[in-house]
XYZ file of C-alpha atoms in Angstrom:
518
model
C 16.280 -22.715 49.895
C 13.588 -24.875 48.386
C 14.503 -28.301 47.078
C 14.600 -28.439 43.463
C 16.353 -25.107 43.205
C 19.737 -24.103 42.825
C 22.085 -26.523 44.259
C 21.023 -29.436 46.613
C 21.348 -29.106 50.140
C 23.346 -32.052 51.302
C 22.170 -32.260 54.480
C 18.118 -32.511 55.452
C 16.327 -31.039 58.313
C 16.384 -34.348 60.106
C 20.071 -34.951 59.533
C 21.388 -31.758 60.305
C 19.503 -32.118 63.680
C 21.006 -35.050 64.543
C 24.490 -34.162 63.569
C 24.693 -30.662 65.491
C 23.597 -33.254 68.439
C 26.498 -35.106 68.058
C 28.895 -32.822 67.141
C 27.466 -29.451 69.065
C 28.722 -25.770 67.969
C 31.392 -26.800 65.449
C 28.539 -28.478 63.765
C 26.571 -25.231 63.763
C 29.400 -23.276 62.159
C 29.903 -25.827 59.843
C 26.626 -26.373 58.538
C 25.638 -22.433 58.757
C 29.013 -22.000 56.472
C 27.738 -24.916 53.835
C 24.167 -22.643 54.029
C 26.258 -19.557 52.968
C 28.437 -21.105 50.275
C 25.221 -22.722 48.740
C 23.322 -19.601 48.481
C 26.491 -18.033 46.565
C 26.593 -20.716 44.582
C 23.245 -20.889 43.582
C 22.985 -16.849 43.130
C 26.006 -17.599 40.832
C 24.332 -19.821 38.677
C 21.450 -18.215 38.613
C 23.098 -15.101 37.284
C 25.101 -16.974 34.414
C 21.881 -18.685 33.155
C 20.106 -14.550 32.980
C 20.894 -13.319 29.875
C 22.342 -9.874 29.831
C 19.578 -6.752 29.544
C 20.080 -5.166 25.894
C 22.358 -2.174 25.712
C 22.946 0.352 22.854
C 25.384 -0.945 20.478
C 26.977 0.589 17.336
C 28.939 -1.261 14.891
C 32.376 -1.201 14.624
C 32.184 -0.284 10.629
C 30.823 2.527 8.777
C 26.679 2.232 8.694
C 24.967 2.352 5.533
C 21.247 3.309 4.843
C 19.134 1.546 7.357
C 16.921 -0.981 5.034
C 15.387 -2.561 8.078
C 14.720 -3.053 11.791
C 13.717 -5.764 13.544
C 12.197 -5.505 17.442
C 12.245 -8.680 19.083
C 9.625 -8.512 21.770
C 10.891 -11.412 23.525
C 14.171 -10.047 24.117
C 12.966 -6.410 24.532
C 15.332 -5.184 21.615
C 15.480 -3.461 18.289
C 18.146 -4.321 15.540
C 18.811 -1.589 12.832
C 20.555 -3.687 9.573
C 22.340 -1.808 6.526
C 23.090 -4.221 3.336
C 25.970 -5.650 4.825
C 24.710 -6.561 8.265
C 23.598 -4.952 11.856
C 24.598 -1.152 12.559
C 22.505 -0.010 15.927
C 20.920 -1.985 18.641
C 19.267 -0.542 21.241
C 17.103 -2.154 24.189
C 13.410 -1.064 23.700
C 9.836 -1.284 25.638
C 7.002 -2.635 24.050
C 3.647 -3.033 24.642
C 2.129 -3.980 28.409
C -0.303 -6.874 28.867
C -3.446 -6.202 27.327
C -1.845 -3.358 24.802
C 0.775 -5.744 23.428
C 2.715 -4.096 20.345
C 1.537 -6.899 17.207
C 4.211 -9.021 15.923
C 4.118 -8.815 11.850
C 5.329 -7.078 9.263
C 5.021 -3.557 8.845
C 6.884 -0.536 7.038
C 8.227 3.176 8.368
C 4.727 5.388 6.540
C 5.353 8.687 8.575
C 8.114 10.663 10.371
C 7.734 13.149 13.146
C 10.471 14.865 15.104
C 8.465 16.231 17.717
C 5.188 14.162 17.628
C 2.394 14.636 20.387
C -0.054 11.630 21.501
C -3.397 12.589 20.079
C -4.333 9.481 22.471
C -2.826 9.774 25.607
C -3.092 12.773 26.820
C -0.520 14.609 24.563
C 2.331 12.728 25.418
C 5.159 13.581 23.769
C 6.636 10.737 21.890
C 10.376 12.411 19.846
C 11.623 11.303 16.860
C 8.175 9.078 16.322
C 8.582 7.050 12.905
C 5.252 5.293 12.109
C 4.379 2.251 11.564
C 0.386 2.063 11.354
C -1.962 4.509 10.868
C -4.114 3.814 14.258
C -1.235 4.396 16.195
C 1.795 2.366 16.116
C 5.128 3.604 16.070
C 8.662 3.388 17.104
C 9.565 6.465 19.013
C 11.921 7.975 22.053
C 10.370 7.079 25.225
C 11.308 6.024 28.966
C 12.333 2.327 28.930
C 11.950 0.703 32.482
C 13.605 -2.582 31.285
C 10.738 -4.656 30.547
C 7.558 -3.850 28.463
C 5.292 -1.105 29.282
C 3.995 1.107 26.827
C 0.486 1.090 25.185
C 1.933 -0.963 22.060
C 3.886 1.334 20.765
C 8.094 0.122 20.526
C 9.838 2.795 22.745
C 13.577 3.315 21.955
C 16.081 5.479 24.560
C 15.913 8.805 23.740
C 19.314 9.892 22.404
C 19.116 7.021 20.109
C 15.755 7.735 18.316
C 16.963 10.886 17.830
C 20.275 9.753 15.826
C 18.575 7.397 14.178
C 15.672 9.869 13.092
C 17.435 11.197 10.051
C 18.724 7.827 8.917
C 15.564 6.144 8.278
C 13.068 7.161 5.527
C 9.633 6.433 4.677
C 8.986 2.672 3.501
C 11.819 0.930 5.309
C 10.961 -2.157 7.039
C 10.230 -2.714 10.397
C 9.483 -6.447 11.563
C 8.631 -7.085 15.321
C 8.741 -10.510 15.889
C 7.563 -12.975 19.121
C 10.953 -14.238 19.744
C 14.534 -12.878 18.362
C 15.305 -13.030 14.144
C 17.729 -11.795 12.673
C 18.064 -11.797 7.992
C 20.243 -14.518 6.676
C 21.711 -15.428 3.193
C 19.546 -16.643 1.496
C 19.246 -17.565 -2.811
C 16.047 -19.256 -4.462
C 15.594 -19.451 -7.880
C 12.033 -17.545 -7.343
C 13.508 -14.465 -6.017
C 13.734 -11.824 -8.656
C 16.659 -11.839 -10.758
C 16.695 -8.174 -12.968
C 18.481 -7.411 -16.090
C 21.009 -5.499 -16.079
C 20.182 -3.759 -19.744
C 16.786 -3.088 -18.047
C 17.990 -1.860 -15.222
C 20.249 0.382 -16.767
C 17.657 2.225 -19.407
C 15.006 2.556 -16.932
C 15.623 6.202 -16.051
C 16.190 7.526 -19.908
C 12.567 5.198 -20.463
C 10.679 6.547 -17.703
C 11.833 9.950 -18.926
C 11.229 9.519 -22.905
C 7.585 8.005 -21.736
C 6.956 10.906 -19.130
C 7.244 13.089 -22.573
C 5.349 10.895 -24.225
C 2.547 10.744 -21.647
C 2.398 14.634 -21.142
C 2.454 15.143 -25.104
C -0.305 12.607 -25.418
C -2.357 14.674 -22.663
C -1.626 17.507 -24.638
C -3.403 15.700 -27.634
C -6.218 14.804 -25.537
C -7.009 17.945 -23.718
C -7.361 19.680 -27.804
C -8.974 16.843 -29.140
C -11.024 17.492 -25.737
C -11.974 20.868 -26.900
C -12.204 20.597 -30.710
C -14.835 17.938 -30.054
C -16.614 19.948 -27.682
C -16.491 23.296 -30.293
C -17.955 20.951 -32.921
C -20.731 19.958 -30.781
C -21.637 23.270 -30.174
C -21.979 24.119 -33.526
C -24.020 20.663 -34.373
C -26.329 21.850 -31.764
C -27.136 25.377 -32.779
C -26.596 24.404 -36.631
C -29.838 21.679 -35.925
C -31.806 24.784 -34.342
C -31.292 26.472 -37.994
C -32.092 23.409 -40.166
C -35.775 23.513 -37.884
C -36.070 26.881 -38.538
C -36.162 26.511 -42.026
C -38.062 23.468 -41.871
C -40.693 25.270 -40.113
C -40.000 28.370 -42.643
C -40.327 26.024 -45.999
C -43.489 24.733 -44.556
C -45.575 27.774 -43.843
C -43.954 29.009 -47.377
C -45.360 25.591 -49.003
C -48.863 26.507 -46.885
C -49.528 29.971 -48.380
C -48.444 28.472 -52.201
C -51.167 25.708 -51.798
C -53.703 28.510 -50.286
C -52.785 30.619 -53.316
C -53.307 28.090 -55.679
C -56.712 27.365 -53.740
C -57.832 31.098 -53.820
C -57.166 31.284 -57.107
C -59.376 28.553 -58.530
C -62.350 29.389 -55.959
C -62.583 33.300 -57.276
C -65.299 34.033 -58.837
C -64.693 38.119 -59.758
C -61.559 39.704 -61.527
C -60.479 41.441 -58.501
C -60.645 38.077 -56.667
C -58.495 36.405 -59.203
C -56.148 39.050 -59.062
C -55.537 39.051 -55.068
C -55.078 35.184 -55.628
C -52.611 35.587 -58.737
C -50.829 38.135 -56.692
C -50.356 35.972 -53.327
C -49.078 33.054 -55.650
C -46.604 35.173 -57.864
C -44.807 36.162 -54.415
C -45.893 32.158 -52.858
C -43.538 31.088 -55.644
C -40.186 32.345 -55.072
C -40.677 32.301 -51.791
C -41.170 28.467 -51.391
C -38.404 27.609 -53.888
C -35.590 29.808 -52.095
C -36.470 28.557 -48.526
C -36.570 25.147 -50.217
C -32.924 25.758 -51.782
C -31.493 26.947 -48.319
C -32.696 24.206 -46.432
C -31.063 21.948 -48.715
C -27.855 23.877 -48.805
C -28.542 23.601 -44.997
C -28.799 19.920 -44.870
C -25.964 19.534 -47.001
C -23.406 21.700 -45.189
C -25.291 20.124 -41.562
C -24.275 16.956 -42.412
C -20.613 17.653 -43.144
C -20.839 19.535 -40.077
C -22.159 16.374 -38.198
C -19.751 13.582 -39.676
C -16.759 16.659 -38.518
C -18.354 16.711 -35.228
C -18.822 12.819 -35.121
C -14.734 12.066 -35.912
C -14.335 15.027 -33.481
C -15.928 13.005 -31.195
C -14.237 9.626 -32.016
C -10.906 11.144 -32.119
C -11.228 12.733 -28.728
C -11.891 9.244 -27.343
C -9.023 7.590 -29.248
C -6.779 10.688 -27.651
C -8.247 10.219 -24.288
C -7.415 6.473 -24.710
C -4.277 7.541 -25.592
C -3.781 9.796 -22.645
C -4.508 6.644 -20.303
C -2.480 3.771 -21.989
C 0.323 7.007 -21.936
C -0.241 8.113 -18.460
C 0.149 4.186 -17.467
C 3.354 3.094 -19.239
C 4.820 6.027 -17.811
C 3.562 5.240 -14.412
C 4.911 1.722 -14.644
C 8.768 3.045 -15.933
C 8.524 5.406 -13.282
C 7.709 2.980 -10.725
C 10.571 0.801 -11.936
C 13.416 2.877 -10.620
C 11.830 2.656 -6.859
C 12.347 -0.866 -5.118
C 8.717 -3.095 -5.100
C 7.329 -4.809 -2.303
C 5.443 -8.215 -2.850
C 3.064 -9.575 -0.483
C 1.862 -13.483 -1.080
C -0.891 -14.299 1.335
C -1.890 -18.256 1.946
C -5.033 -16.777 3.546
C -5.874 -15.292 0.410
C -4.364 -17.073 -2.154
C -3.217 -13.467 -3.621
C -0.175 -11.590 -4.684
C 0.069 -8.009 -4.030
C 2.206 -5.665 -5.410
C 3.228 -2.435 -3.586
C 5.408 0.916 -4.743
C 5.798 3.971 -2.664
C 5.511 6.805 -5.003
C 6.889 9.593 -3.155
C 3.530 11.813 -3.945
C 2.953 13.540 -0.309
C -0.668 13.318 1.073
C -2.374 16.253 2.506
C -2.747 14.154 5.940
C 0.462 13.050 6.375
C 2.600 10.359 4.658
C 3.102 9.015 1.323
C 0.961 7.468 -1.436
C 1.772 3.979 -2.020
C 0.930 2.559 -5.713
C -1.354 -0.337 -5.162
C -2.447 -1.446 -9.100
C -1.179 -5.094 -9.010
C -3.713 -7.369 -7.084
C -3.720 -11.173 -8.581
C -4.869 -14.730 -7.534
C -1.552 -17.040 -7.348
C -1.159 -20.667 -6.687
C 0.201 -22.044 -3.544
C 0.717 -25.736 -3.435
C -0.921 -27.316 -0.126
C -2.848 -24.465 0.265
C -4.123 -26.100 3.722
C -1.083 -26.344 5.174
C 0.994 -23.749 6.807
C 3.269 -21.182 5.119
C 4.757 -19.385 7.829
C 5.975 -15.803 7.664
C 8.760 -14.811 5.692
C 10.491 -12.039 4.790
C 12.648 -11.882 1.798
C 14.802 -8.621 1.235
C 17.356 -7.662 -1.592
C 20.040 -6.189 0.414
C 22.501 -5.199 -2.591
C 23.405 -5.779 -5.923
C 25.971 -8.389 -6.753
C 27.216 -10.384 -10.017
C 23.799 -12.633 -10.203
C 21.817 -9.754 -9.948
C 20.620 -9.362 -6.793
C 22.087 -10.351 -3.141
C 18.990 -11.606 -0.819
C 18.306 -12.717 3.029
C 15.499 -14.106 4.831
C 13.529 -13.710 8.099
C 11.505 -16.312 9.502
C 9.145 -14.886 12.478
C 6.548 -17.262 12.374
C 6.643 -21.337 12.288
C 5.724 -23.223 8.821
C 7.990 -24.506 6.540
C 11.368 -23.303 6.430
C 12.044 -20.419 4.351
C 13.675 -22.600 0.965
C 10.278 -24.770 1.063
C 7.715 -21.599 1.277
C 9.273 -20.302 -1.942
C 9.122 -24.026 -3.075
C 5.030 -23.991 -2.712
C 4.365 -20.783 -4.619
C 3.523 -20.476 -8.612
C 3.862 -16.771 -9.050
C 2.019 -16.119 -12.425
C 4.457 -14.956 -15.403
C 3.308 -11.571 -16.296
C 3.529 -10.577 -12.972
C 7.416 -11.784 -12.610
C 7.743 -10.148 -16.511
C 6.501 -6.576 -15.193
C 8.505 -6.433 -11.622
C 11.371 -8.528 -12.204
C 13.510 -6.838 -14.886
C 13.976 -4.061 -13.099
C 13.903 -5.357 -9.370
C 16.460 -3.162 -7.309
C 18.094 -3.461 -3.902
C 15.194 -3.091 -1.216
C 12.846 -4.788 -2.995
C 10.858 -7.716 -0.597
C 8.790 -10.410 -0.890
C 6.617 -11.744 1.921
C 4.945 -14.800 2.618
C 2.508 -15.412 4.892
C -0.242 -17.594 6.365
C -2.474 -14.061 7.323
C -4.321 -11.805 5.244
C -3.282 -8.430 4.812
C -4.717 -6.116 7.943
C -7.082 -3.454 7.235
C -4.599 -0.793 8.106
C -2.876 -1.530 4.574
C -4.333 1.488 2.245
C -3.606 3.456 0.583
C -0.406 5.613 2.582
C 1.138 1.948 3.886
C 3.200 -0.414 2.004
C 1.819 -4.008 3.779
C 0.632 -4.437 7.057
C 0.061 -8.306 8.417
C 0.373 -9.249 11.734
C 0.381 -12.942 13.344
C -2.409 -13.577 14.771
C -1.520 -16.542 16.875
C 0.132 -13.408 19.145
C -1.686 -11.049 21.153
C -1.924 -8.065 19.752
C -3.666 -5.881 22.556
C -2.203 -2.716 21.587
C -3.678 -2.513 18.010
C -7.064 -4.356 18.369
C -8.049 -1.694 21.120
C -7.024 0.593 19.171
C -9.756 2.864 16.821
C -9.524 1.192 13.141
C -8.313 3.780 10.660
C -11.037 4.770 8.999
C -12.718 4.510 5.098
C -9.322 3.779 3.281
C -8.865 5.106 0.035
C -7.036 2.460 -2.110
C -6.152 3.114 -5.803
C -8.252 1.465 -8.574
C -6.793 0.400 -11.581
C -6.245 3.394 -13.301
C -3.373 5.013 -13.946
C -1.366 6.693 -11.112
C 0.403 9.414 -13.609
C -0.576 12.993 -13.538
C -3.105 12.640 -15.426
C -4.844 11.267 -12.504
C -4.735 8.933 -9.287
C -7.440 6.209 -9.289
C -8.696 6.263 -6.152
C -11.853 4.701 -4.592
C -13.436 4.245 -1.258
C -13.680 1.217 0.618
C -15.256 0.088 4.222
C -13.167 -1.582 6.740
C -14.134 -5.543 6.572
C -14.710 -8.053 8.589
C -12.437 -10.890 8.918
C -12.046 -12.790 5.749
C -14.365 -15.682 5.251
C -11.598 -18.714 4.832
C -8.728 -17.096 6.906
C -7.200 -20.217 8.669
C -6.416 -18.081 12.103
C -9.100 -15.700 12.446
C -8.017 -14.078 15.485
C -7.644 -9.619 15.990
C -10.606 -9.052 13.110
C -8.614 -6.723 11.373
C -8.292 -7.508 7.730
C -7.802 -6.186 4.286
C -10.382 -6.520 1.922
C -10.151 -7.014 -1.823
C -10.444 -3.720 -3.792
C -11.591 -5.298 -7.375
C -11.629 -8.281 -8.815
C -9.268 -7.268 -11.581
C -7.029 -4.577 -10.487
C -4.781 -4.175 -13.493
C-alpha cells in the first residue's frame, strides 16, 4: 500500500527491517498480520466512502401521474415524481465520452413501444419516449453500470416498459450534471389563477368554439356572395361596352344621315338620305335609353358588389379574431409552459395542443414570443425549473429545480419583470403542470414546432446531440390563429449561434420566428 492511502502503515521499510533483525520470525508474523489487518481496514473504508450503485425503487404509496423525471448523470439515475413527491427510481446509462447525453431541460414529444434505431443499425430501443427530435430519448436498454450509450438515457428493461403507459406526451424530463431533486418553493411571481376563471374556462372555450365555427360560417357565405357579385360586375361591364360601342355606331350612321341628306342633289338622293335618318333616329335614342338604364342598374350592381366585398373582409376578420379567442380559451384548460431566456432577453410561451402530426408527435402552440426585462442582465441566471405540482388553497402548490449555478432560485424570480399582458392572458387560468424556466441559454434549435422547450447547458458536454444530424427546416407557427380555421405555420432555417449568447458553446440555437408574434 502506497502512503497517502488508506490507513498509515506504522512501520517503514527501514524500521520493519531492523525490527525483524532484532526480534526474528515472531517479528515476521507480527508485522505480516499488521499488513493484513491494514488492507481490511482500508478496503473497509474504502467501501463505506462508495456510494451504493442505484437500484429500482418504488414508493411505498400509491403513484400518481408522472409530471416529471429527472436523470442525474452524475449519479447514473432517473427519478420519476408525481405531485406529492418521488414514485420510481431506476439506475440508468447515459451517454459515453464523446456522445454525452446534454444536461437541460427538455419535455416527453413522442412515444414508441417498439421503436427501431434509424441510426444505429436498427437497434431496438422498447418503450422509447422522446425527448428531441435528432435523437434523444429515454428508452429500455442494457445498463452496464456506468455510462455507455450514444446519448441516449437507457432505463432497465422491465421498468421502461411499466413506466411506458404512465407517461404522456409533454411531461418533463430534466437531466442534470450532478443530482436535483424539486423542492417547495412560493414566489410572489409564480402564477396565481382565479378560481372563477378557472372554473368557466371549459363552458367559455365551448360557447367561443360555437362562436368561432358560426363566424366561419359567416365568412365562408360572405366568401361566396362576394365572389357571385363579382361575377356579375364583370360580365355586367362587358354589356355596358357593348352598348357603348352599339350607341356609337348608332350616333355614326344618324350624323352620316343627316350628312347625306344635305349633300343630295336629286329627289331620289334625298329620299335614300331621309330614309336612313327616319330609321338613324329611333335607333340612336333606344340604344341611348338602354345604356342609361344600363349604367343605372351597373352601378347599383357595383356599390352591391363593393359592400359584398367589404363585408366579406369584415366576416373574414371576424372569422380570425373568432378562430383566435377560441384558440386562446381552448388553450386555457391545458397547463402552459414559460421559458425566460437571459441569453435572449425573451419570454416564450408554449401549449401542447393535442393536434397529431403526420410525422409523429404533437403540435405545440407557439404564438406568445415577447422581449422581458431581466435586471443585471450580465450576470448569471442559472437554470431553473419551476413546476405547479397541485392545486391548493392559494391557488397553486409550486417546487423548484436548480441544475445549473447562478443565483439561487428566490433571487432569479427576483431579477425578472414579466410584462403584464402576458401574466393577464396565462395566469388566470394557470393549472397544475404548468412551468416556468429560467435560464442563462437560448432556446436550442431543436425547439419547433412538435417540442415544448429544449435548452441545454452549455458549460456541459453535450457529445451525443452536437454529433448528432440537426433536425431539419422547422416549421414554427406564426401569429395566426391556431383554430380550425387554420394553423399559422411558416418555415424557418436552423441558425447559427445567437450573436450575444454569453456561453456560446454546442451551436445549436433557436432563432426568433417574428418580431411580433402575437
Amino acid at each position: 500500500m502506497q502512503p497517502g492511502h488508506g490507513m498509515a502503515n506504522p512501520f517503514t521499510t527501514a524500521q520493519s527491517t531492523a525490527a525483524m533483525r532484532r526480534w526474528g520470525p515472531v517479528a515476521i508474523v507480527t508485522l505480516a498480520a499488521m499488513a493484513a489487518l491494514t488492507a481490511l481496514t482500508a478496503d473497509a473504508v474504502a467501501k463505506q466512502a462508495r456510494p451504493a450503485p442505484p437500484t429500482e425503487a418504488t414508493a411505498p404509496r400509491d403513484a400518481g401521474e408522472p409530471i416529471m423525471a429527472i436523470v442525474s448523470i452524475k449519479s447514473q439515475q432517473v427519478t420519476f415524481y408525481d405531485a406529492d413527491g418521488w414514485i420510481l427510481r431506476a439506475p440508468v446509462s447515459t451517454g459515453t465520452t464523446g456522445r454525452e447525453t446534454p444536461a437541460g431541460v427538455f419535455a416527453v414529444v413522442e412515444k414508441d413501444k417498439d421503436h427501431h434505431s434509424s441510426m444505429y443499425d436498427d437497434a431496438w430501443m422498447p418503450n422509447m419516449q422522446r425527448i428531441t427530435w435528432n435523437g434523444i430519448a429515454l428508452h429500455g436498454g442494457p445498463l452496464p453500470g456506468y455510462a455507455a450509450s450514444h446519448g441516449c438515457v437507457r432505463m432497465p428493461y422491465g421498468f421502461a416498459e411499466k413506466l411506458f403507459d404512465r407517461t404522456q406526451i409533454g411531461m418533463r424530463v430534466i437531466i442534470a450534471p450532478n443530482d436535483a431533486a424539486p423542492v417547495e418553493f412560493s414566489h410572489p411571481a409564480l402564477f396565481v389563477p382565479n378560481a372563477e376563471a378557472v372554473a368557466a374556462a371549459p363552458a367559455r372555450a365551448e360557447t367561443l368554439a360555437r362562436e368561432a365555427t358560426e363566424a366561419a360560417r359567416t365568412a365562408d357565405e360572405a366568401k361566396k356572395a362576394a365572389a357571385t357579385a363579382a361575377r356579375e360586375t364583370a360580365s355586367l361591364a362587358a354589356s355596358l361596352r357593348k352598348l357603348e360601342w352599339l350607341k356609337t355606331r348608332a350616333e355614326t350612321e344618324l350624323a352620316y344621315a343627316d350628312k347625306a341628306l344635305a349633300a343630295a342633289k336629286t329627289d331620289q338622293a334625298k329620299a335614300r338620305a331621309e330614309d336612313l335618318k327616319q330609321k338613324a333616329v329611333p335607333k340612336a335614342a333606344d340604344l341611348a335609353t338602354q345604356l342609361d338604364t344600363a349604367k343605372a342598374d351597373a352601378k347599383s350592381k357595383l356599390d352591391a358588389a363593393a359592400a359584398a366585398k367589404e363585408a366579406a373582409k369584415t366576416a373574414a376578420t371576424g372569422k380570425t379574431d373568432a378562430a383566435r379567442a377560441a384558440n386562446d380559451a381552448k388553450l386555457a384548460l391545458v397547463p402552459v409552459s414559460v421559458y425566460i431566456s437571459r441569453a435572449t432577453q425573451k419570454l416564450y410561451v408554449r401549449r401542447n395542443t393535442h393536434k397529431p402530426w403526420a410525422d409523429g408527435g404533437e403540435v405545440f402552440d407557439a404564438t406568445i414570443e415577447v422581449p422581458l426585462t431581466i435586471r443585471n442582465p450580465d450576470k448569471p441566471i442559472g437554470t431553473h425549473v419551476f413546476t405547479a405540482m397541485a392545486r391548493n388553497d392559494a391557488g397553486l402548490r409550486w417546487t423548484a429545480v436548480t441544475i445549473d449555478n447562478g443565483d439561487d432560485a428566490k433571487d432569479a424570480l427576483d431579477r425578472i419583470t414579466v410584462p403584464q399582458d402576458v401574466l393577464d392572458r396565462i395566469a388566470p387560468t394557470a393549472l397544475p403542470r404548468s412551468s416556468i424556466i429560467v435560464s442563462d441559454e437560448p432556446l436550442s434549435r431543436e425547439t419547433n414546432y412538435r417540442t415544448e422547450f429544449v435548452a441545454v447547458l452549455n458549460n456541459q458536454p453535450q457529445g451525443g446531440f452536437v454529433t448528432r444530424r440537426p433536425t431539419t427546416d422547422a416549421l414554427v407557427a406564426s401569429g395566426n390563429s391556431w383554430g380550425d380555421g387554420g394553423f399559422g405555420f411558416f418555415f424557418q432555417r436552423n441558425s447559427d449561434p445567437q450573436t450575444g449568447n454569453p456561453r456560446p458553446r454546442g451551436g445549436q440555437y433557436y432563432r426568433q420566428a417574428q418580431p411580433n408574434w402575437w
